Coordinates of C-alpha atoms in Angstrom, one line a residue:
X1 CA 169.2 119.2 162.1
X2 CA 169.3 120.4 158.3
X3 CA 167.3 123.1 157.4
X4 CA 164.7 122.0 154.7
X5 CA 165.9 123.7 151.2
X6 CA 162.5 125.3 150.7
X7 CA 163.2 127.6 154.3
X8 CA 166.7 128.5 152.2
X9 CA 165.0 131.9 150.1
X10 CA 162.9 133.1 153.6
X11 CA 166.0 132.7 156.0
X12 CA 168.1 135.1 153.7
X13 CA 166.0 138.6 154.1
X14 CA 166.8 138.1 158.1
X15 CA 170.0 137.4 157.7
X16 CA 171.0 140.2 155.1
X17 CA 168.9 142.6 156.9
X18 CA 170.3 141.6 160.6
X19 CA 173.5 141.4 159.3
X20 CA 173.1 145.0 157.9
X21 CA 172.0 146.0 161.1
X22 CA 174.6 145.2 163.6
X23 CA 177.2 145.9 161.2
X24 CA 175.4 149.6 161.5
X25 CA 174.8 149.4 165.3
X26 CA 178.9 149.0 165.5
X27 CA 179.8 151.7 163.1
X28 CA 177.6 154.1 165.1
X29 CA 178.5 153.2 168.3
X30 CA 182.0 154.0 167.1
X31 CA 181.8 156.9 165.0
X32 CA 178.2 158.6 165.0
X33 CA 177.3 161.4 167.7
X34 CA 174.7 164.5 167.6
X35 CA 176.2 168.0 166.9
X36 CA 177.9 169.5 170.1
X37 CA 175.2 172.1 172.0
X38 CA 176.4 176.1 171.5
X39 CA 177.3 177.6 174.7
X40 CA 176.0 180.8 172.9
X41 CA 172.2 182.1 173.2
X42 CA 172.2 183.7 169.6
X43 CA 173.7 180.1 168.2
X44 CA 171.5 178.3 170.4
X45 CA 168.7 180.1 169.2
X46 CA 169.8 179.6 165.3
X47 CA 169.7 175.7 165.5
X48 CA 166.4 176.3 166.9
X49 CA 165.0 178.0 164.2
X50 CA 166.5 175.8 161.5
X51 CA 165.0 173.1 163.1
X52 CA 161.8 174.6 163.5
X53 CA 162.0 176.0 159.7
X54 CA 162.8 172.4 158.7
X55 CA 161.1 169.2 160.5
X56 CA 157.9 170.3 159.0
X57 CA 158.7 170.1 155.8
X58 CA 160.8 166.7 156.8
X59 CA 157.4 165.5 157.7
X60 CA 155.6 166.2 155.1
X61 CA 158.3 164.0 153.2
X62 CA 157.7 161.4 155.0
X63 CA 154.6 161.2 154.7
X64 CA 154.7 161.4 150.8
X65 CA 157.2 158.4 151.0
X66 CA 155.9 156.6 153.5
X67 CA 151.9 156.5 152.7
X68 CA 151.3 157.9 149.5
X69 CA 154.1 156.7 147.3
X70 CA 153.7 153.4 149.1
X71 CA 149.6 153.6 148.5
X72 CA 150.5 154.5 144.7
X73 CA 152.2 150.9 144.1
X74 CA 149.4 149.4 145.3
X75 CA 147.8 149.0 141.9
X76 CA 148.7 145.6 141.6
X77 CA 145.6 143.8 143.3
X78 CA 147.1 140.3 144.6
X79 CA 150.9 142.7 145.6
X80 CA 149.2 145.5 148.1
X81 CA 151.1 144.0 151.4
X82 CA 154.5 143.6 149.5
X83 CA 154.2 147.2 147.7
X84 CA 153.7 148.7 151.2
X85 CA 156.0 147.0 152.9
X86 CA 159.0 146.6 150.8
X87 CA 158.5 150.1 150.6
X88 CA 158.4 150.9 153.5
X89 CA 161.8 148.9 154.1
X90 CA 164.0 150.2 151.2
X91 CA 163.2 153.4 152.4
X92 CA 165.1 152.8 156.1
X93 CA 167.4 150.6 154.5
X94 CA 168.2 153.0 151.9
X95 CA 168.5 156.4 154.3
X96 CA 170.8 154.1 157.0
X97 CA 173.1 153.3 154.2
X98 CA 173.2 156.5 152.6
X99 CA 173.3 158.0 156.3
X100 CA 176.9 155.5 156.4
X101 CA 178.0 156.8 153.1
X102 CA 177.4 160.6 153.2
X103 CA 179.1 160.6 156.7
X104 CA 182.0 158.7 155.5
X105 CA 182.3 160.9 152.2
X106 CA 181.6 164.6 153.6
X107 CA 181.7 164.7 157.6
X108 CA 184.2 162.6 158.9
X109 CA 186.5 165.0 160.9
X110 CA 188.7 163.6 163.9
X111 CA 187.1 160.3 163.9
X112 CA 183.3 161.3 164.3
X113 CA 180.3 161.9 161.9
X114 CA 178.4 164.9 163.7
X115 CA 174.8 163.9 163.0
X116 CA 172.0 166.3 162.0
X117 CA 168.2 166.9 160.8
X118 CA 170.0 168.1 157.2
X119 CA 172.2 165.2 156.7
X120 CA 168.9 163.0 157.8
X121 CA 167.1 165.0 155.1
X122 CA 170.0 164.4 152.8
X123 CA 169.9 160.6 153.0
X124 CA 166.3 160.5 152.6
X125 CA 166.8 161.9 149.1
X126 CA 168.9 159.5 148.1
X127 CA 166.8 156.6 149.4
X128 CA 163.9 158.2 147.4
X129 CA 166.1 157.3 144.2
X130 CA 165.4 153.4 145.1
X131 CA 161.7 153.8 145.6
X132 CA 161.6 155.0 141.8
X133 CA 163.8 153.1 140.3
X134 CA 162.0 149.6 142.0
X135 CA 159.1 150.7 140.4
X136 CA 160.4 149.0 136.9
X137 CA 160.5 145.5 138.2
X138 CA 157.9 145.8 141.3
X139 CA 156.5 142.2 141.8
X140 CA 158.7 140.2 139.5
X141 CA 161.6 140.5 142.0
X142 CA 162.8 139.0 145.4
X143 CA 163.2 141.1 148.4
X144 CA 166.9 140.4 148.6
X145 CA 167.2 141.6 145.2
X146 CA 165.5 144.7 146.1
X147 CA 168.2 144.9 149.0
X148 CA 170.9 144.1 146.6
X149 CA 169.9 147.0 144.1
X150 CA 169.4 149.9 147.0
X151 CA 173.3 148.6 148.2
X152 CA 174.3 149.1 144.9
X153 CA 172.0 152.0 143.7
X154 CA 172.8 154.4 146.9
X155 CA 176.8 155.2 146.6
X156 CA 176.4 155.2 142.5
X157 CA 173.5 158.1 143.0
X158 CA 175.9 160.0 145.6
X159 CA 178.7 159.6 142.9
X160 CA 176.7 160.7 140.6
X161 CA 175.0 163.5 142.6
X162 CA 178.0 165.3 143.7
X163 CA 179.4 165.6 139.7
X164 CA 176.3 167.2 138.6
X165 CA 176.4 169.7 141.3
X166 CA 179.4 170.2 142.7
X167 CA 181.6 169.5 139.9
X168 CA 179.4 171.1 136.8
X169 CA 177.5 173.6 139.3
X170 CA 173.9 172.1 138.0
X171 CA 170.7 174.1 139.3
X172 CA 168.5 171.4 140.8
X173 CA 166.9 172.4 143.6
X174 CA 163.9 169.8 143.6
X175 CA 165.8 166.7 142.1
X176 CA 164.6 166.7 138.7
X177 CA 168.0 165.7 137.5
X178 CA 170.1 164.2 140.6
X179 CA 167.0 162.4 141.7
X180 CA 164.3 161.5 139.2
X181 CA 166.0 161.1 135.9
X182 CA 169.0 159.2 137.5
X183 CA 166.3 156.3 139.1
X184 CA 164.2 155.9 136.1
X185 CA 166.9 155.5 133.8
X186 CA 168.7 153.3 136.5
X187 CA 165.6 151.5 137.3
X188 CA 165.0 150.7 133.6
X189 CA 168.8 149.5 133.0
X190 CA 168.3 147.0 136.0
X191 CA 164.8 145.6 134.0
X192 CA 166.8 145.4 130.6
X193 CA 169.5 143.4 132.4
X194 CA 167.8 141.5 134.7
X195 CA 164.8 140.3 132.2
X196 CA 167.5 139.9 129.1
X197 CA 166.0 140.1 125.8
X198 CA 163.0 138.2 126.8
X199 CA 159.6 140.3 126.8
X200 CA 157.4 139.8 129.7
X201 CA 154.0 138.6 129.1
X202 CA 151.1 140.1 131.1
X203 CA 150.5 138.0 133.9
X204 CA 147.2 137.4 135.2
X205 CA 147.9 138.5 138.5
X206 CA 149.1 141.6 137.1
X207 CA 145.8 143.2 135.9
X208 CA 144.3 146.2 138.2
X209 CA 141.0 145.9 140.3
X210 CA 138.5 148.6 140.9
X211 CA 139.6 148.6 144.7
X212 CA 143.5 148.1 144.3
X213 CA 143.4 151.4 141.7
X214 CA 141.3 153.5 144.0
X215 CA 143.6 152.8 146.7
X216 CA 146.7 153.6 144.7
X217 CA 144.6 157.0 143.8
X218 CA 144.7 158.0 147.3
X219 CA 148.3 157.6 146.9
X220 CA 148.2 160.0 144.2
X221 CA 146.4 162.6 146.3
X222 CA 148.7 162.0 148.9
X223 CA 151.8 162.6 147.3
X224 CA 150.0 165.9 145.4
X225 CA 149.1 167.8 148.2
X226 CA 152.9 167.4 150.2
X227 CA 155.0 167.4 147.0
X228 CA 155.7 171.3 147.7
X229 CA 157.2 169.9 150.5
X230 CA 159.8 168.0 148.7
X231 CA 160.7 170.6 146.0
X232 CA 160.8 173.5 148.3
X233 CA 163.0 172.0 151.7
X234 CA 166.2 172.9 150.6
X235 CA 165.6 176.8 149.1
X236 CA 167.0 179.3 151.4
X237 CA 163.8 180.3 153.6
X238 CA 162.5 183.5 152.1
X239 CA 162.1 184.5 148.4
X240 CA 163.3 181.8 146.8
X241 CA 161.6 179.4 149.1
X242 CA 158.1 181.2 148.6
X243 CA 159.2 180.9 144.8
X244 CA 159.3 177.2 144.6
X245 CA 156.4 176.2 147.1
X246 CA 154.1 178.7 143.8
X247 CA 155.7 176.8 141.0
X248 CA 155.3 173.8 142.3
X249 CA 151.7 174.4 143.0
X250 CA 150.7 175.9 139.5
X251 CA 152.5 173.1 138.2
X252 CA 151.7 170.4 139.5
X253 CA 147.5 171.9 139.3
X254 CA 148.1 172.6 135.7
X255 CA 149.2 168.7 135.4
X256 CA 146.7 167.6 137.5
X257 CA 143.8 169.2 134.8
X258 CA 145.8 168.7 131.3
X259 CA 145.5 164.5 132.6
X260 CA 142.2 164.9 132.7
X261 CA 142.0 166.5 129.3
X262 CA 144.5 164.1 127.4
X263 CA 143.3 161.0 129.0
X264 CA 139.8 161.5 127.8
X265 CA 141.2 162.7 124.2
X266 CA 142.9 159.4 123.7
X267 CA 140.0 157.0 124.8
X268 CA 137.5 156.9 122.1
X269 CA 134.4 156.9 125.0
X270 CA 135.6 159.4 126.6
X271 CA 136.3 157.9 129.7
X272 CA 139.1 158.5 132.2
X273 CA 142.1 155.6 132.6
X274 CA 143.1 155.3 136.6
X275 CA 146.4 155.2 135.6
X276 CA 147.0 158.4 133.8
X277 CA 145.2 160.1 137.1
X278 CA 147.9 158.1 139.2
X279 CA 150.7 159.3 136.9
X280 CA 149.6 162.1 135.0
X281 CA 148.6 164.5 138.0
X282 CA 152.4 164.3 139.6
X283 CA 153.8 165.0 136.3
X284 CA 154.3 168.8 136.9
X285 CA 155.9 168.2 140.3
X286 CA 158.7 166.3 138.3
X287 CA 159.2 169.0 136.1
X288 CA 159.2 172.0 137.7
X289 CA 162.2 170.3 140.4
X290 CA 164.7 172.1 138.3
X291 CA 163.5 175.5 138.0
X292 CA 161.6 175.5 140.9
X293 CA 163.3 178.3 142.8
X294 CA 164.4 180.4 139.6
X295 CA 162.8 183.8 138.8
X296 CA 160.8 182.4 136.3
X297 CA 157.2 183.6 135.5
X298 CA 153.9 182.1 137.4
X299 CA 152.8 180.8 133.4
X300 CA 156.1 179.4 132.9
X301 CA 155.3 176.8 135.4
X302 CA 151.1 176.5 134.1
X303 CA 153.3 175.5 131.0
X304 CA 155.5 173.2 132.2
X305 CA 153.0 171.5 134.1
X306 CA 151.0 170.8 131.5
X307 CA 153.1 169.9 128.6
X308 CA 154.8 167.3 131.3
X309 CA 151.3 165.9 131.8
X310 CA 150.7 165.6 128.3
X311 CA 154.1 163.8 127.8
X312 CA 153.1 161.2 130.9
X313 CA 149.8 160.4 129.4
X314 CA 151.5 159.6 125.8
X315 CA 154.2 157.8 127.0
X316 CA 151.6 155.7 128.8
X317 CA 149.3 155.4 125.6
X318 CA 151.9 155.1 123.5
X319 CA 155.6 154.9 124.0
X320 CA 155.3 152.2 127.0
X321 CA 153.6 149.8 124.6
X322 CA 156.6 150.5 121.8
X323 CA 159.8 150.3 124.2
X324 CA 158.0 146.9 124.8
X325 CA 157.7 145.3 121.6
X326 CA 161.1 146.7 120.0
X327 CA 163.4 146.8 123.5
X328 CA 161.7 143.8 125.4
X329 CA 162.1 146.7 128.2
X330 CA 159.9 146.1 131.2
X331 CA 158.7 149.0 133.3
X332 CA 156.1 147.6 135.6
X333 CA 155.3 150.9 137.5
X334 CA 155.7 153.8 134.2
X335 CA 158.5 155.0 135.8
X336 CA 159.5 156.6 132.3
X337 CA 156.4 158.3 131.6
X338 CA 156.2 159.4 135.2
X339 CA 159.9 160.4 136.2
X340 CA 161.9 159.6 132.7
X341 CA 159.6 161.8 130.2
X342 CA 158.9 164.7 132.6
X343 CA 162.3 164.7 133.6
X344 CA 163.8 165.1 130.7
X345 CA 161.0 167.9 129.7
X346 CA 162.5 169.6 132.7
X347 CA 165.7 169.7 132.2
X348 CA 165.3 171.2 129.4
X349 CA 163.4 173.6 130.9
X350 CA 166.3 174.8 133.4
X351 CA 168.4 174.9 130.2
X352 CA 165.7 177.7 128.4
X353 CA 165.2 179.6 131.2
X354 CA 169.0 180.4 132.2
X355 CA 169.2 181.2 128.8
X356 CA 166.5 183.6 128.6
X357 CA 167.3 185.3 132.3
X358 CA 169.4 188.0 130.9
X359 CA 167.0 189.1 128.1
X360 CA 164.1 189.3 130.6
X361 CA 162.5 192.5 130.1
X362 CA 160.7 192.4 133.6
X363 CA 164.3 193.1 135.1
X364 CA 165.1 189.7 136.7
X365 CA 168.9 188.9 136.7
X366 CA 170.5 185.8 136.0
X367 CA 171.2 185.7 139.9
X368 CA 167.9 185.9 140.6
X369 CA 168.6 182.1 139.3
X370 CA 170.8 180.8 142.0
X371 CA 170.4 177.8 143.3
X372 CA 168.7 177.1 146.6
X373 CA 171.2 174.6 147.6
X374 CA 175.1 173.9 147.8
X375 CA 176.6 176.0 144.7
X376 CA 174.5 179.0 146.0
X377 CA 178.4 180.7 146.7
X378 CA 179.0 180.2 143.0
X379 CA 176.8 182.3 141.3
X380 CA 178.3 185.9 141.8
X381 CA 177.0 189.3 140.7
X382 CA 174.9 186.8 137.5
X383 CA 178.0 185.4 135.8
X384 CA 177.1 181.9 136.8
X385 CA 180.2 181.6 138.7
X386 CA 182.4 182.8 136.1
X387 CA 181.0 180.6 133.7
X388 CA 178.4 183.1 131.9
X389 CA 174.9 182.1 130.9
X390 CA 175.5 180.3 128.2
X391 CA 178.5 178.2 129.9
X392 CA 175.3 177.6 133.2
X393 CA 172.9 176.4 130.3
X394 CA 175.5 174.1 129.3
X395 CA 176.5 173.0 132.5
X396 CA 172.3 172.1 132.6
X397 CA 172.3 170.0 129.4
X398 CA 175.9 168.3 130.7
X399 CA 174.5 167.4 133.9
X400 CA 171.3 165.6 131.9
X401 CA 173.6 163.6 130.3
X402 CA 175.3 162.6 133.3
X403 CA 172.7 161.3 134.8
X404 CA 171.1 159.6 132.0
X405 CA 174.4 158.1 130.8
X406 CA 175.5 157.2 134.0
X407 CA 172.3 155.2 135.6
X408 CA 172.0 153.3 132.7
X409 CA 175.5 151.9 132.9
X410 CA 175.0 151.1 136.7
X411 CA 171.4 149.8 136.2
X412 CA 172.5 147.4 133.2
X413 CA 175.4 146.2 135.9
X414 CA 173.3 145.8 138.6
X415 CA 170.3 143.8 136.9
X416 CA 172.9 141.5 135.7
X417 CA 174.1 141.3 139.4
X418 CA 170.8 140.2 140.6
X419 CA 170.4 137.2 138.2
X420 CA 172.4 135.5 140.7
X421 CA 170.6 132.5 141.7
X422 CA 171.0 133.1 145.2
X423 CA 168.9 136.1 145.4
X424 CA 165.4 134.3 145.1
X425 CA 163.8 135.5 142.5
X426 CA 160.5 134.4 142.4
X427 CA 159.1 132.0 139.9
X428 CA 156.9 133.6 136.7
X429 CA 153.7 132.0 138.0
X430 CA 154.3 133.0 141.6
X431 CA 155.4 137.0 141.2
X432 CA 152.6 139.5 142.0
X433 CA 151.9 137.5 144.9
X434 CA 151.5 138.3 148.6
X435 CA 151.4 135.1 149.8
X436 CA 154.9 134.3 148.7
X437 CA 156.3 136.4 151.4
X438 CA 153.4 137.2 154.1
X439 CA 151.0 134.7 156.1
X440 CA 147.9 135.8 154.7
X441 CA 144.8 135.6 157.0
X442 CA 142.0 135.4 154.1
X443 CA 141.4 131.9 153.5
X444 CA 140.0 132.7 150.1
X445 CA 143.1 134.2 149.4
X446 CA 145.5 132.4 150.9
X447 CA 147.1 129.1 150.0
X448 CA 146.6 125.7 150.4
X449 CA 147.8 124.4 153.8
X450 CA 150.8 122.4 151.2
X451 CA 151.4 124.9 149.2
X452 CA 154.5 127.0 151.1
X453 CA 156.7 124.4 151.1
X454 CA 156.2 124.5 147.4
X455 CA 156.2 127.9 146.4
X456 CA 159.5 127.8 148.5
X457 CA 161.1 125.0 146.5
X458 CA 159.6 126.5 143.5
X459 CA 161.3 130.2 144.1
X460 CA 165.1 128.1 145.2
X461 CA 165.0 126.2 141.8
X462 CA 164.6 129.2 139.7

C-alpha cells in the first residue's frame, strides 16, 4: 500500500536518525572500547582523580546545555516543545558524530578508538557549536535540516579547531574563538544562504509572551550560575584553574549589572527589555573564554564583562535591526549580539593582554599566559614557543580571522545545501509551530482534527 505523500516529511527524521544510529552501533561494535585498566596502584589511582576532578564539572555542562540553553530558546511562545527538544537532540547527535570523527582523526591506533571522560568532554564542545549556530534560523527550519547542518557543521568546526590551535598555537581556553565566534558566524552564513536575499517579515507566531520570556529567563539563570563550569574544565587543576573559575565570575557579574544599566538607558521609560536580560547577562562569560586562565588582573575581567554587555545590548537595539534591512540577514535567536559581538570583543582582548604581559609591572610573565589546554608544551621559559609576544598576539588576531573567515564560507555552503526540497522545510505560515512536529494535548492549542494531513502536504510542496 502507498504511503500517503503528506506522511513523506514525518517518515524522514526516523529514517535519518535510525539510519545514523545503526550505522554508529556497527562502527562501535567494531572499533570503540574503554581505556585498558592500569595494573599499577599509583596509575590506578591517577585516573581516579582525573575522573573525580572532571565529571563534576562535565555535569555542570550538561546541565547548562541540556536545561538552561534549551529553556533560553524557549522565547518563542507557540515553539517551546521543538526548542527543547531539537535541542536536546542536536546535542546527542552532534557529540555521537563528533565522538566518530575525533576518534577517527586523533586516536585510532591498531584498529581501536580507546574511549574516555575527556574525549566525551571533547565532543560535547563541538556539539555545543550547533546549538549556537541553530539559534539563527530556530523555527523557520525542518528538523532534517537541523540534522543536515550539525553533519555538515561538526567535521568543518574540528577542521577549523585544530588550525587555530594546533597549527597557529591560539590561547583559547574557554572557546571564545574555536567555539563561539566560529557558530555565530557559521550560523549566520547558513540564514544568508538559506533565506537568499529575501527579508523575513515578523511572523505572528513569532512575538514573545510574558510566560514563554520568563521561562527562557530561567534559562538564563541557569546557564549563569554553571558557565564557570564550561570556561574552567579544561585548565590544568590548580592556579590556572582557580584563575578562570574568578574571571569568569567577575565577568560574567559585571555583565550581568551593566544589562541592567544599558537596557534601561536605551528605553525611554525606563523599563527593562527580557531579552537584553536573556542575552546581556551571559555576555561576559563569552568574553572572558579567551583570557580566562591568563595572569590578567581581577578589573581586567569587571571590564571585559561589561563593555561585552554593553556591546550585546546595542547590537540588540541597534545593529540587529540594521544587518536586517541592508543584508536581509536573519538571526532569529541574536546569536551575533550574544556570541558574534562579545566574541569578537574577546578576542581582542587575548590579543591586548599578551601584548601587555611583559611590561606588567606586578611581575607576571608572559608564561604566566599559557594555555590551559593542548599547546600548554609550547610556551617555554615566556617566548610563546619561540614565537615572542608579539608573534603570540599575532597568532590571536590570525586565529580570529580563521574562524570568522572560515564559518562563513561553510555556513553560506551549507544553507544553500538545505534549500533542497527534500529536507522539509516548513511553510511561512506554519514555522514557529509545535504542532507541526508534536501531538499536542491542548485542544485550544492544537489543530483541527483535518488539519495534519494538511500541514503535511503543505510542508512537502514547499
Amino acid at each position: 500500500m502507498a504511503v500517503p505523500p503528506s506522511t513523506y516529511p514525518r517518515r524522514l527524521l526516523p529514517l535519518f536518525l535510525g539510519l545514523f544510529q545503526g550505522a554508529l552501533l556497527l562502527f562501535f561494535a567494531l572499533f570503540v572500547t574503554y581505556d585498558e585498566p592500569s595494573a599499577q596502584a599509583e596509575d590506578t589511582n591517577l585516573v581516579a582523580n582525573q575522573v573525580y576532578s572532571t565529571f563534576p564539572f562535565f555535569q555542570d555542562i550538561q546541565v547548562m546545555l541540556v536545561v538552561g540553553l534549551g529553556l533560553l530558546l524557549t522565547f518563542l511562545p507557540r515553539y517551546g516543545f521543538s526548542a527543547l527538544t531539537h535541542n536536546f537532540l542536536l546535542l546527542n547527535f552532534s557529540m555521537q558524530w563528533a565522538l566518530v570523527l575525533q576518534g577517527l582523526l586523533h586516536h585510532f591506533h591498531h584498529g581501536q578508538i580507546h574511549l574516555d571522560l575527556h574525549k566525551l568532554l571533547i565532543s560535547e564542545f563541538a556539539a555545543v557549536t550547533v546549538l549556537i549556530s541553530v539559534g539563527a534560523i530556530l523555527g523557520r527550519a525542518s528538523p532534517c535540516q537541523l540534522l543536515v547542518m550539525a553533519t555538515c557543521e561538526i567535521p568543518i568546526y574540528l577542521a577549523s579547531e585544530w588550525v587555530i590551535v594546533t597549527c597557529l598555537g591560539v590561547l583559547d581556553v574557554g572557546g571564545t574563538i574555536t567555539i563561539h565566534v566560529f557558530s555565530c558566524y557559521f550560523g549566520l552564513g547558513v540564514s544568508k544562504a538559506l533565506f537568499r536575499a529575501t527579508q523575513q517579515p515578523l511572523h505572528p507566531k513569532e512575538t514573545p509572551t510574558t510566560s514563554s520570556d520568563l521561562m527562557s529567563l530561567v534559562g538564563t539563570l541557569i546557564l549563569w550560575v554553571f558557565w564557570p563550569s564550561f570556561v574552567a574544565v579544561l585548565c590544568r587543576p590548580g592556579n590556572a584553574q582557580h584563575r578562570a573559575i574568578l574571571n569568569t565570575l567577575l565577568a560574567m557579574s559585571a555583565s550581568a549589572i551593566t544589562t541592567v544599566v544599558a537596557s534601561s538607558l536605551l528605553e525611554r521609560d525606563g523599563k527593562l527589555s527580557p531579552g537584553h536580560l536573556q542575552n546581556g547577562s551571559l555576555a561576559g562569560g563569552v568574553a572572558i573564554g579567551a583570557v580566562a586562565d591568563m595572569a590578567v588582573p581581577p578589573v581586567a575581567a569587571l571590564a571585559l564583562g561589561s563593555l561585552s554587555a554593553v556591546v550585546c545590548v546595542l547590537g540588540f537595539r541597534f545593529l540587529t535591526p540594521l544587518l536586517g534591512r541592508k543584508l536581509s540577514l536573519h538571526d532569529q535567536c541574536g546569536i551575533h549580539n550574544l556570541h558574534g559581538l562579545p566574541g569578537i570583543l574577546g578576542a581582542t582582548a587575548s590579543v591586548v593582554a599578551v601584548l601587555v604581559a611583559s611590561k606588567d609591572s606586578s611581575g607576571s610573565q608572559p608564561s604566566e599566559l599559557s594555555p590551559a589546554g593542548g599547546n600548554a608544551s609550547k610556551v617555554l621559559e615566556g617566548q610563546w614557543g619561540g614565537r615572542g609576544v608579539g608573534g603570540q598576539a599575532l597568532c590571536q588576531a590570525a586565529g580570529l580571522a580563521v574562524a570568522v573567515g572560515a564559518s562563513l564560507l561553510a555556513g553560506l555552503l551549507t544553507g544553500a545545501a538545505l534549500r533542497l526540497p527534500c529536507l522539509a522545510r516548513p511553510p511561512e505560515r506554519l514555522c514557529f509551530d509545535d504542532s507541526l512536529y508534536f501531538k499536542i494535548q491542548d485542544q485550544a492549542e492544537s489543530p483541527g482534527p483535518d488539519s495534519s494531513a494538511e500541514e503535511g502536504a503543505l510542508a512537502l510542496k514547499e
